[in-house]
mmCIF file of C-alpha atoms in Angstrom:
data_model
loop_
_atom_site.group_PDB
_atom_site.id
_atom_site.type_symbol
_atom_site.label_atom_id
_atom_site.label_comp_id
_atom_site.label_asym_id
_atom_site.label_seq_id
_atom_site.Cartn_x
_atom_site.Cartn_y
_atom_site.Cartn_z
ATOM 1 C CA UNK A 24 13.611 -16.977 16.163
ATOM 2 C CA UNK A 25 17.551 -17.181 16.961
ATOM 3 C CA UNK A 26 19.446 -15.091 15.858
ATOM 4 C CA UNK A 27 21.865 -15.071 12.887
ATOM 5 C CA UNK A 28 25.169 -13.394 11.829
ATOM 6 C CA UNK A 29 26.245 -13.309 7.932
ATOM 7 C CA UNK A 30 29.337 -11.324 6.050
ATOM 8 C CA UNK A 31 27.848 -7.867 4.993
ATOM 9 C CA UNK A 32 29.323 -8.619 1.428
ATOM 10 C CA UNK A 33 31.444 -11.042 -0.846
ATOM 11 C CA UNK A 34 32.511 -11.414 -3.804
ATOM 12 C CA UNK A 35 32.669 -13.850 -6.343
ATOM 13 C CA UNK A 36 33.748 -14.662 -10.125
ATOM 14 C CA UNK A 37 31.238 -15.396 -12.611
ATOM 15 C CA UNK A 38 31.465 -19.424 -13.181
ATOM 16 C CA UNK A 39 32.607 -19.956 -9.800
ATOM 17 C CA UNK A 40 30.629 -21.347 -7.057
ATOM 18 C CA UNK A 41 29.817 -19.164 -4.604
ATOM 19 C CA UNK A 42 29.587 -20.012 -0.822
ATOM 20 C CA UNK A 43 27.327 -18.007 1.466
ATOM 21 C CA UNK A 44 27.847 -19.046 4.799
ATOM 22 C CA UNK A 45 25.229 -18.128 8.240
ATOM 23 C CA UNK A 46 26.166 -18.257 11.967
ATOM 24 C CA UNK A 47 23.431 -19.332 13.819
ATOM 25 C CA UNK A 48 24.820 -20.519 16.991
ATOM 26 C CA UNK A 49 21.803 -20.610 18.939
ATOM 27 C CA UNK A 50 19.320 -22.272 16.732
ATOM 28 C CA UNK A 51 17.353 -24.336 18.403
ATOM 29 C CA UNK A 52 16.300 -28.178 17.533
ATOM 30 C CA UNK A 53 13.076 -27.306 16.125
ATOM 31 C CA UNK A 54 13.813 -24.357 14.153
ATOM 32 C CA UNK A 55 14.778 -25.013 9.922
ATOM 33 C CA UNK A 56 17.391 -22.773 8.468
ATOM 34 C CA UNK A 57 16.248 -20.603 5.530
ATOM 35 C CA UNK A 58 17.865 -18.683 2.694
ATOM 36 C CA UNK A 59 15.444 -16.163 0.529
ATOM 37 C CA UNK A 60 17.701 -12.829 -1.947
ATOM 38 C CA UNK A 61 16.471 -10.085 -2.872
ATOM 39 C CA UNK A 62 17.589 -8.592 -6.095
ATOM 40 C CA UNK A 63 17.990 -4.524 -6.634
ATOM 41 C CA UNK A 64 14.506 -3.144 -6.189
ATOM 42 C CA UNK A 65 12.578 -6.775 -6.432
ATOM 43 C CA UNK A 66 10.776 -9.055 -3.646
ATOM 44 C CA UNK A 67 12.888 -11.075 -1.786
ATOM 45 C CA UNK A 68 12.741 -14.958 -3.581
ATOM 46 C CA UNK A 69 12.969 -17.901 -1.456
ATOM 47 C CA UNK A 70 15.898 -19.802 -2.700
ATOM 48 C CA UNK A 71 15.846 -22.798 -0.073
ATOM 49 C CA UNK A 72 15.225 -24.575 3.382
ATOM 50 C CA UNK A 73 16.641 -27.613 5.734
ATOM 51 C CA UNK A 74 16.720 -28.802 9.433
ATOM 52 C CA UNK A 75 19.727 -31.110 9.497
ATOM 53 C CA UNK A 76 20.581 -32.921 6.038
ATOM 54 C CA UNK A 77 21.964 -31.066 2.897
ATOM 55 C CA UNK A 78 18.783 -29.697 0.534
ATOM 56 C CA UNK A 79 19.423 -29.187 -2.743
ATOM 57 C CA UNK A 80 17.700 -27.533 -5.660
ATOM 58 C CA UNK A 81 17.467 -26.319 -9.175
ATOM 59 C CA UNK A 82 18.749 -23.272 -7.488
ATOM 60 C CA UNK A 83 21.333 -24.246 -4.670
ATOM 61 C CA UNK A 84 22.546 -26.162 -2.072
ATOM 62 C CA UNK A 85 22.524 -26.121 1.428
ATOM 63 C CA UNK A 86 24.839 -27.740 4.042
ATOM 64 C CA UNK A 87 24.051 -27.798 7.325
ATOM 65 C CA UNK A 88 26.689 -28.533 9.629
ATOM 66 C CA UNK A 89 26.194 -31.393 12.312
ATOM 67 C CA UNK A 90 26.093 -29.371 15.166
ATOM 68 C CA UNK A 91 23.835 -27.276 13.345
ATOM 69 C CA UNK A 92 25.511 -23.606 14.504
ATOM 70 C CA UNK A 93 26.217 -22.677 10.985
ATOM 71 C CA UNK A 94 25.625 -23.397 7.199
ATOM 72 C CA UNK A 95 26.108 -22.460 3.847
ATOM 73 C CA UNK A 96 24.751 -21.854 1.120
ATOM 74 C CA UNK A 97 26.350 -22.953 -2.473
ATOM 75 C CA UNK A 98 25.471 -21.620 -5.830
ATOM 76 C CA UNK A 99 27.348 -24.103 -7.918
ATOM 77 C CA UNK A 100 28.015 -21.994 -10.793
ATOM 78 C CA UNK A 101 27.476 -18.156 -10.036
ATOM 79 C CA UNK A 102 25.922 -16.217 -12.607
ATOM 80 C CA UNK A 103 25.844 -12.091 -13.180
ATOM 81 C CA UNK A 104 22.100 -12.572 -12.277
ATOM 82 C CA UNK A 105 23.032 -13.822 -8.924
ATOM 83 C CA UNK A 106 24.231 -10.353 -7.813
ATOM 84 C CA UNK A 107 21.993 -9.950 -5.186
ATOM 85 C CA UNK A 108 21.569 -9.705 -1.369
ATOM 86 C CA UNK A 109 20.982 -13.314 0.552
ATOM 87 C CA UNK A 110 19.284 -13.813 3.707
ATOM 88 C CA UNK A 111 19.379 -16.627 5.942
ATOM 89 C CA UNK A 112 16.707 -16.599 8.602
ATOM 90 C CA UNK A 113 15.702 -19.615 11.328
ATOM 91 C CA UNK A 114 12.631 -20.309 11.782
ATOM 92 C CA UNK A 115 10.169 -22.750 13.199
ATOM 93 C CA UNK A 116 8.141 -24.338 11.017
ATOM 94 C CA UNK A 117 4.980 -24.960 13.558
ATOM 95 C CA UNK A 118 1.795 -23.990 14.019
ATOM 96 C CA UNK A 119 -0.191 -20.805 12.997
ATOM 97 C CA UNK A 120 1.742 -18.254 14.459
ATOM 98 C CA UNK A 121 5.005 -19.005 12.340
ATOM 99 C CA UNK A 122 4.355 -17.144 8.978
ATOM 100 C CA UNK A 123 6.550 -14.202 10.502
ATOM 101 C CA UNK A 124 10.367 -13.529 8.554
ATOM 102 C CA UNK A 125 12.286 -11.706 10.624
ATOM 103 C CA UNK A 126 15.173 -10.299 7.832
ATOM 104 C CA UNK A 127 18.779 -9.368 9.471
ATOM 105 C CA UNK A 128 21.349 -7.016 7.425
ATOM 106 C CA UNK A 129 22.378 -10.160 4.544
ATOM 107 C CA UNK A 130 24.979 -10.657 2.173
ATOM 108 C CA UNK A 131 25.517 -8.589 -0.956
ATOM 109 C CA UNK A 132 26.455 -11.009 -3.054
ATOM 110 C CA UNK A 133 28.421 -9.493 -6.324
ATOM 111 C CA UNK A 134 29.310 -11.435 -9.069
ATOM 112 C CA UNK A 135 32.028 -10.002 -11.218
ATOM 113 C CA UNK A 136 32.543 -11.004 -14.747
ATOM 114 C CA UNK B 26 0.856 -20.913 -12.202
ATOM 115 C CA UNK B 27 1.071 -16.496 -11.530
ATOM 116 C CA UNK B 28 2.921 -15.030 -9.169
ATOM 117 C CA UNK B 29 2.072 -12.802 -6.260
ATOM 118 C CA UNK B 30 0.899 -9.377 -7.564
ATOM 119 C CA UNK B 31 0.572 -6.112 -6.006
ATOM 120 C CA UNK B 32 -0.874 -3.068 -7.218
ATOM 121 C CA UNK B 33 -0.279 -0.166 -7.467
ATOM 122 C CA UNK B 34 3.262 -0.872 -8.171
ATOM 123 C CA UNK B 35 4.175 3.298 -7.455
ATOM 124 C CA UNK B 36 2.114 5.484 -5.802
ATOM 125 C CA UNK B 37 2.516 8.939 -4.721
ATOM 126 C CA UNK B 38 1.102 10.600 -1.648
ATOM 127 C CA UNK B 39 0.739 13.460 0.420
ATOM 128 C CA UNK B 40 1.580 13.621 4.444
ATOM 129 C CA UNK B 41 -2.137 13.369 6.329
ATOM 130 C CA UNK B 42 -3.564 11.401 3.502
ATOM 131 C CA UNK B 43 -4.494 7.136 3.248
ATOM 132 C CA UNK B 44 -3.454 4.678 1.406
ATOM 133 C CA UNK B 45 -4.579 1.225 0.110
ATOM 134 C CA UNK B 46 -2.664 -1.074 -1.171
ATOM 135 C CA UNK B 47 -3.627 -4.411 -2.937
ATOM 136 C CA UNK B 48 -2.289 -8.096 -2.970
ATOM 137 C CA UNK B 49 -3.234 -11.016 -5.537
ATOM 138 C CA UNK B 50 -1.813 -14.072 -3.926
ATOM 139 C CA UNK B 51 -0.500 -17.209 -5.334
ATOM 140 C CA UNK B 52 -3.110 -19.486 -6.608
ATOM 141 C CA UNK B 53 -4.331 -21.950 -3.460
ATOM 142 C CA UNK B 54 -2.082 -19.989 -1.405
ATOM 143 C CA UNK B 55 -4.258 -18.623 1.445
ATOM 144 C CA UNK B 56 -1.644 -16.718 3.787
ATOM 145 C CA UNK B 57 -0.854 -13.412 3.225
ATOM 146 C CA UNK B 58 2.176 -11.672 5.294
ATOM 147 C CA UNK B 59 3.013 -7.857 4.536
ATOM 148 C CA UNK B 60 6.523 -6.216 5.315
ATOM 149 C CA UNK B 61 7.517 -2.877 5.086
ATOM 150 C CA UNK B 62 11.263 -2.266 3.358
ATOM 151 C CA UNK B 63 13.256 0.714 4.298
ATOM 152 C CA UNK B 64 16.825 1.494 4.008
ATOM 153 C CA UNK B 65 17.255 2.492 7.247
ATOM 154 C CA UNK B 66 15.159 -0.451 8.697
ATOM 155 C CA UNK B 67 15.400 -3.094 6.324
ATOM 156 C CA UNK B 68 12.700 -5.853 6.373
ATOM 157 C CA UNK B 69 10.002 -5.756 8.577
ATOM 158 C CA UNK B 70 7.303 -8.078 9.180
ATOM 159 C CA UNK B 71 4.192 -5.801 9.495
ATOM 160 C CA UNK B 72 0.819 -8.694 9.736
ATOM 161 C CA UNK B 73 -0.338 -12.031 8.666
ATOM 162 C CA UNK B 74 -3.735 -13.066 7.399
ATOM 163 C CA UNK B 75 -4.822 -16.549 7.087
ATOM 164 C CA UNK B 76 -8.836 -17.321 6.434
ATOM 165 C CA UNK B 77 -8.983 -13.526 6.652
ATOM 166 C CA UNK B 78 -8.323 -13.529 10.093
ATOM 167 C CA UNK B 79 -4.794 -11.315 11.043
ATOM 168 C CA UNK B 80 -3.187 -14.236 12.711
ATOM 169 C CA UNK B 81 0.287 -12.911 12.988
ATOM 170 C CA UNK B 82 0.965 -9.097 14.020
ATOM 171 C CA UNK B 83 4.592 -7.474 13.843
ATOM 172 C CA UNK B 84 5.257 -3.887 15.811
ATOM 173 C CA UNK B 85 3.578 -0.916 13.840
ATOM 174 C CA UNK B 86 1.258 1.852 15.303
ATOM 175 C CA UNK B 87 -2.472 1.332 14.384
ATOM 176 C CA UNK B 88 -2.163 3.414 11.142
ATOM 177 C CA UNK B 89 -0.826 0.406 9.429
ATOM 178 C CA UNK B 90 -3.977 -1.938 9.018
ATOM 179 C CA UNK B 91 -5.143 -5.167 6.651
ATOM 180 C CA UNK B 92 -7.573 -7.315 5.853
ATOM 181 C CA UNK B 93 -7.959 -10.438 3.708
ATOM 182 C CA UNK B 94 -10.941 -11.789 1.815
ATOM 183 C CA UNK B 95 -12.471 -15.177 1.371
ATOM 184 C CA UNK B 96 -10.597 -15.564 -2.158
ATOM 185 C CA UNK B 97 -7.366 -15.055 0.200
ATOM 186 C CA UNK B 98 -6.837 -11.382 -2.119
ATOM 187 C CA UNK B 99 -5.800 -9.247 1.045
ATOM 188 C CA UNK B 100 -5.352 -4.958 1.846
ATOM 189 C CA UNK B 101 -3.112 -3.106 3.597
ATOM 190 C CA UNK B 102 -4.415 0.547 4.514
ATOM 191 C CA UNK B 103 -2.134 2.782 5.995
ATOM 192 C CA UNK B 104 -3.604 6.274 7.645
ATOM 193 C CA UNK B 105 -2.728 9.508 8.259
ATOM 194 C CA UNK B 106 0.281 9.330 5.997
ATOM 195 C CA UNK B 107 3.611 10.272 7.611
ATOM 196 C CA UNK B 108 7.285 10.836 5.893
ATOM 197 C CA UNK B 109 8.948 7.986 7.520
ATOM 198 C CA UNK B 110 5.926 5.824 5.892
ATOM 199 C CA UNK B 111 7.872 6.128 2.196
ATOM 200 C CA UNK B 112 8.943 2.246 1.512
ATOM 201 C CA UNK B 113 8.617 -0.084 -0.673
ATOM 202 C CA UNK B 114 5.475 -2.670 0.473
ATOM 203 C CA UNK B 115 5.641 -6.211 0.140
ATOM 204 C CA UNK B 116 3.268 -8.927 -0.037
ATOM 205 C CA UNK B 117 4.065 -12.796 0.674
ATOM 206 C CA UNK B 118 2.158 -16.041 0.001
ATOM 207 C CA UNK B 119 2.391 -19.156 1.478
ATOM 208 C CA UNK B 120 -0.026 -22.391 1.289
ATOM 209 C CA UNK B 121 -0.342 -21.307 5.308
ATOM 210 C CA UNK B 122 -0.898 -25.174 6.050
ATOM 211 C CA UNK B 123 -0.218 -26.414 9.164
ATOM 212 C CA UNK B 124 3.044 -28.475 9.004
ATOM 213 C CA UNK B 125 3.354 -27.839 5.171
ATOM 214 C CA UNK B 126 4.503 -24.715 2.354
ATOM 215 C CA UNK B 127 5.686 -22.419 5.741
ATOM 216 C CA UNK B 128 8.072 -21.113 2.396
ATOM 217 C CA UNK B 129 6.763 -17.599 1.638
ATOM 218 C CA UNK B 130 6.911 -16.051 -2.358
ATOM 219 C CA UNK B 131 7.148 -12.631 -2.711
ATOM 220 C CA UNK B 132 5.471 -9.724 -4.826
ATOM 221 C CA UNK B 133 7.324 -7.476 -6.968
ATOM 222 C CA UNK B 134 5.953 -4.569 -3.899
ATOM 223 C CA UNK B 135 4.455 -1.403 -4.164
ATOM 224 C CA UNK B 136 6.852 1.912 -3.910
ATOM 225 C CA UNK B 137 4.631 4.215 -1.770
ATOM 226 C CA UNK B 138 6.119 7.763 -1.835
ATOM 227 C CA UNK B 139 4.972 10.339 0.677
ATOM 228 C CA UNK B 140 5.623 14.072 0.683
#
Protein backbone atom coordinates (compact mmCIF):
# COMPACT_ATOMS: atom_id res chain seq x y z
CA UNK A 1 0.00 0.00 0.00
CA UNK A 2 1.74 3.57 -0.67
CA UNK A 3 2.52 5.35 1.65
CA UNK A 4 0.90 8.44 3.23
CA UNK A 5 1.94 11.62 5.15
CA UNK A 6 -0.80 13.67 7.30
CA UNK A 7 -0.33 16.81 9.94
CA UNK A 8 0.16 15.16 13.44
CA UNK A 9 -2.62 17.63 14.71
CA UNK A 10 -5.05 20.62 13.86
CA UNK A 11 -7.27 22.48 15.12
CA UNK A 12 -10.52 23.68 14.43
CA UNK A 13 -13.63 25.84 15.77
CA UNK A 14 -16.76 24.22 16.54
CA UNK A 15 -19.23 25.20 13.45
CA UNK A 16 -16.46 25.46 11.16
CA UNK A 17 -15.60 23.06 8.54
CA UNK A 18 -12.75 21.30 9.07
CA UNK A 19 -10.24 20.20 6.32
CA UNK A 20 -8.07 17.13 6.82
CA UNK A 21 -5.79 16.90 4.14
CA UNK A 22 -3.36 13.35 3.10
CA UNK A 23 -0.17 13.26 0.96
CA UNK A 24 -0.08 10.33 -0.89
CA UNK A 25 2.26 10.98 -3.63
CA UNK A 26 2.84 7.60 -4.70
CA UNK A 27 -0.54 6.08 -4.87
CA UNK A 28 -0.88 4.07 -7.47
CA UNK A 29 -3.89 3.89 -10.22
CA UNK A 30 -5.55 1.06 -8.66
CA UNK A 31 -5.37 1.84 -5.13
CA UNK A 32 -8.79 3.99 -3.42
CA UNK A 33 -7.99 6.53 -0.80
CA UNK A 34 -9.56 5.90 2.64
CA UNK A 35 -10.34 7.90 5.75
CA UNK A 36 -11.50 5.80 9.09
CA UNK A 37 -11.06 8.10 13.19
CA UNK A 38 -10.75 6.76 16.02
CA UNK A 39 -12.21 8.46 19.00
CA UNK A 40 -10.41 8.37 22.70
CA UNK A 41 -10.41 4.73 23.69
CA UNK A 42 -13.08 3.51 20.79
CA UNK A 43 -12.58 1.39 17.40
CA UNK A 44 -11.50 3.21 14.66
CA UNK A 45 -14.99 4.14 12.37
CA UNK A 46 -14.75 4.23 8.74
CA UNK A 47 -15.83 7.64 7.76
CA UNK A 48 -15.30 7.34 3.82
CA UNK A 49 -13.65 6.10 0.47
CA UNK A 50 -12.91 7.28 -3.38
CA UNK A 51 -10.55 6.54 -6.38
CA UNK A 52 -10.77 9.74 -8.41
CA UNK A 53 -14.21 11.75 -8.08
CA UNK A 54 -15.34 13.62 -4.85
CA UNK A 55 -17.49 11.02 -2.37
CA UNK A 56 -19.64 12.42 -0.18
CA UNK A 57 -21.64 11.31 2.81
CA UNK A 58 -23.89 11.85 5.73
CA UNK A 59 -20.58 12.16 7.37
CA UNK A 60 -18.04 14.01 4.98
CA UNK A 61 -16.58 14.76 1.95
CA UNK A 62 -13.78 13.80 0.09
CA UNK A 63 -11.82 15.55 -2.72
CA UNK A 64 -9.47 13.93 -4.53
CA UNK A 65 -7.20 15.94 -6.44
CA UNK A 66 -6.69 15.18 -10.28
CA UNK A 67 -3.40 14.02 -10.12
CA UNK A 68 -4.46 12.04 -7.33
CA UNK A 69 -1.12 12.77 -4.90
CA UNK A 70 -3.23 14.24 -2.23
CA UNK A 71 -6.80 14.80 -0.78
CA UNK A 72 -8.85 16.01 1.81
CA UNK A 73 -11.13 15.36 3.81
CA UNK A 74 -14.08 18.00 4.80
CA UNK A 75 -16.34 17.86 7.74
CA UNK A 76 -18.72 20.58 6.75
CA UNK A 77 -19.71 21.66 10.06
CA UNK A 78 -17.29 20.37 12.89
CA UNK A 79 -18.81 19.29 15.94
CA UNK A 80 -17.15 18.74 19.72
CA UNK A 81 -17.83 15.01 18.90
CA UNK A 82 -15.51 15.19 16.02
CA UNK A 83 -12.46 15.51 18.32
CA UNK A 84 -10.84 12.62 17.28
CA UNK A 85 -7.80 11.16 15.44
CA UNK A 86 -8.31 10.63 11.37
CA UNK A 87 -6.57 8.25 9.28
CA UNK A 88 -6.21 8.17 5.71
CA UNK A 89 -4.89 4.91 4.34
CA UNK A 90 -4.59 3.68 0.35
CA UNK A 91 -5.53 0.74 -0.42
CA UNK A 92 -6.41 -1.61 -3.20
CA UNK A 93 -9.60 -2.72 -3.32
CA UNK A 94 -8.86 -6.31 -5.16
CA UNK A 95 -8.96 -9.61 -4.54
CA UNK A 96 -8.74 -11.71 -1.27
CA UNK A 97 -5.66 -10.65 0.06
CA UNK A 98 -6.74 -6.86 0.51
CA UNK A 99 -8.66 -6.87 3.90
CA UNK A 100 -5.25 -5.63 5.52
CA UNK A 101 -5.28 -1.58 7.06
CA UNK A 102 -2.10 -0.58 7.45
CA UNK A 103 -2.71 2.70 10.09
CA UNK A 104 0.18 5.56 9.92
CA UNK A 105 0.55 8.19 12.96
CA UNK A 106 -3.06 10.42 11.85
CA UNK A 107 -4.42 13.60 12.67
CA UNK A 108 -5.68 14.64 16.08
CA UNK A 109 -8.32 16.45 15.16
CA UNK A 110 -9.54 18.97 18.17
CA UNK A 111 -12.47 20.84 18.00
CA UNK A 112 -12.61 23.79 20.32
CA UNK A 113 -15.79 25.37 21.37
CA UNK B 1 -28.60 -3.97 12.21
CA UNK B 2 -25.71 -4.61 15.56
CA UNK B 3 -22.49 -3.70 15.49
CA UNK B 4 -19.28 -5.63 15.81
CA UNK B 5 -18.90 -6.91 19.42
CA UNK B 6 -16.07 -8.13 21.34
CA UNK B 7 -15.90 -9.64 24.58
CA UNK B 8 -14.42 -9.45 27.15
CA UNK B 9 -14.26 -5.79 26.87
CA UNK B 10 -11.25 -5.74 29.98
CA UNK B 11 -9.43 -8.47 30.96
CA UNK B 12 -6.65 -8.90 33.28
CA UNK B 13 -3.77 -11.32 33.05
CA UNK B 14 -0.74 -12.64 34.34
CA UNK B 15 2.81 -12.94 32.29
CA UNK B 16 3.05 -16.95 31.13
CA UNK B 17 -0.67 -17.25 31.02
CA UNK B 18 -3.37 -17.43 27.59
CA UNK B 19 -5.79 -15.57 26.49
CA UNK B 20 -8.96 -15.78 24.31
CA UNK B 21 -10.59 -13.26 23.03
CA UNK B 22 -14.02 -13.21 21.19
CA UNK B 23 -15.55 -11.37 18.08
CA UNK B 24 -19.40 -11.14 17.02
CA UNK B 25 -19.26 -9.75 13.56
CA UNK B 26 -21.61 -7.66 11.65
CA UNK B 27 -24.61 -9.46 10.47
CA UNK B 28 -23.74 -11.09 6.72
CA UNK B 29 -20.40 -9.79 7.22
CA UNK B 30 -18.08 -12.83 6.87
CA UNK B 31 -14.42 -11.25 7.16
CA UNK B 32 -12.92 -10.85 10.24
CA UNK B 33 -9.43 -8.78 10.53
CA UNK B 34 -7.81 -8.36 14.14
CA UNK B 35 -5.26 -5.47 15.04
CA UNK B 36 -3.41 -4.97 17.95
CA UNK B 37 -3.32 -1.04 19.33
CA UNK B 38 -0.42 0.16 21.30
CA UNK B 39 0.85 3.51 22.05
CA UNK B 40 4.08 2.91 21.14
CA UNK B 41 3.07 0.97 17.91
CA UNK B 42 -0.12 2.23 16.96
CA UNK B 43 -2.33 0.07 14.66
CA UNK B 44 -1.35 -3.10 13.60
CA UNK B 45 -2.90 -5.48 11.37
CA UNK B 46 -2.42 -8.87 13.17
CA UNK B 47 -4.76 -11.71 10.67
CA UNK B 48 -7.70 -12.02 8.46
CA UNK B 49 -10.29 -14.76 8.33
CA UNK B 50 -12.67 -15.19 5.58
CA UNK B 51 -14.82 -18.72 5.36
CA UNK B 52 -12.73 -19.49 8.44
CA UNK B 53 -9.78 -19.78 6.57
CA UNK B 54 -6.79 -17.01 7.86
CA UNK B 55 -6.48 -15.48 4.47
CA UNK B 56 -4.51 -12.45 5.37
CA UNK B 57 -1.50 -12.65 8.01
CA UNK B 58 0.31 -9.40 9.41
CA UNK B 59 3.94 -9.84 11.36
CA UNK B 60 3.39 -11.36 14.95
CA UNK B 61 5.29 -14.37 16.53
CA UNK B 62 3.14 -17.60 16.66
CA UNK B 63 1.72 -16.75 20.15
CA UNK B 64 -0.79 -14.57 18.52
CA UNK B 65 -3.30 -17.10 16.83
CA UNK B 66 -7.22 -17.09 15.41
CA UNK B 67 -9.72 -18.87 14.07
CA UNK B 68 -13.16 -18.19 12.61
CA UNK B 69 -16.29 -20.32 12.54
CA UNK B 70 -18.87 -21.15 9.96
CA UNK B 71 -21.31 -18.36 11.50
CA UNK B 72 -18.18 -15.99 10.60
CA UNK B 73 -17.96 -15.43 14.93
CA UNK B 74 -14.01 -15.61 15.01
CA UNK B 75 -11.01 -16.04 18.18
CA UNK B 76 -7.97 -14.66 18.75
CA UNK B 77 -5.74 -16.69 21.36
CA UNK B 78 -2.71 -15.26 22.40
CA UNK B 79 -0.03 -17.62 24.47
CA UNK B 80 2.41 -17.44 26.85
CA UNK B 81 1.43 -13.95 27.87
CA UNK B 82 4.23 -11.35 27.73
CA UNK B 83 4.27 -7.48 29.07
CA UNK B 84 4.60 -5.90 25.76
CA UNK B 85 1.26 -8.02 24.87
CA UNK B 86 -0.94 -5.22 27.09
CA UNK B 87 -3.17 -3.43 24.17
CA UNK B 88 -6.22 -2.81 23.39
CA UNK B 89 -7.61 -5.72 20.65
CA UNK B 90 -9.66 -4.93 17.85
CA UNK B 91 -11.93 -6.73 15.70
CA UNK B 92 -13.13 -5.58 12.04
CA UNK B 93 -15.93 -6.73 9.71
CA UNK B 94 -16.29 -6.43 6.29
CA UNK B 95 -18.86 -8.19 3.71
CA UNK B 96 -15.19 -9.73 2.46
CA UNK B 97 -16.77 -9.87 -1.19
CA UNK B 98 -14.71 -9.87 -3.92
CA UNK B 99 -14.91 -6.41 -5.63
CA UNK B 100 -17.55 -5.19 -3.03
CA UNK B 101 -17.83 -3.81 1.10
CA UNK B 102 -13.57 -3.94 1.18
CA UNK B 103 -14.83 -0.97 4.04
CA UNK B 104 -14.02 -2.55 7.43
CA UNK B 105 -16.36 -1.57 10.89
CA UNK B 106 -14.80 -1.77 13.95
CA UNK B 107 -15.50 -3.24 17.57
CA UNK B 108 -15.48 -1.24 20.59
CA UNK B 109 -11.94 -3.81 21.40
CA UNK B 110 -10.97 -5.64 24.24
CA UNK B 111 -8.31 -3.93 26.85
CA UNK B 112 -6.09 -6.96 27.67
CA UNK B 113 -3.85 -6.06 30.67
CA UNK B 114 -0.86 -8.21 31.50
CA UNK B 115 1.28 -8.16 34.63
Amino acid sequence: DAKTTQPPSMDCAEGRAANLPCNHSTISGNEYVYWYRQIHSQGPQYIIHGLKNNETNEMASLIITEDRKSSTLILPHATLRDTAVYYCIVRVNSGGSNYKLTFGKGTLLTVNP
Amino acid sequence: KAGVTQTPRYLIKTRGQQVTLSCSPISGHRSVSWYQQTPGQGLQFLFEYFSETQRNKGNFPGRFSGRQFSNSRSEMNVSTLELGDSALYLCASSLGGQGVGYEQYFGPGTRLTVT
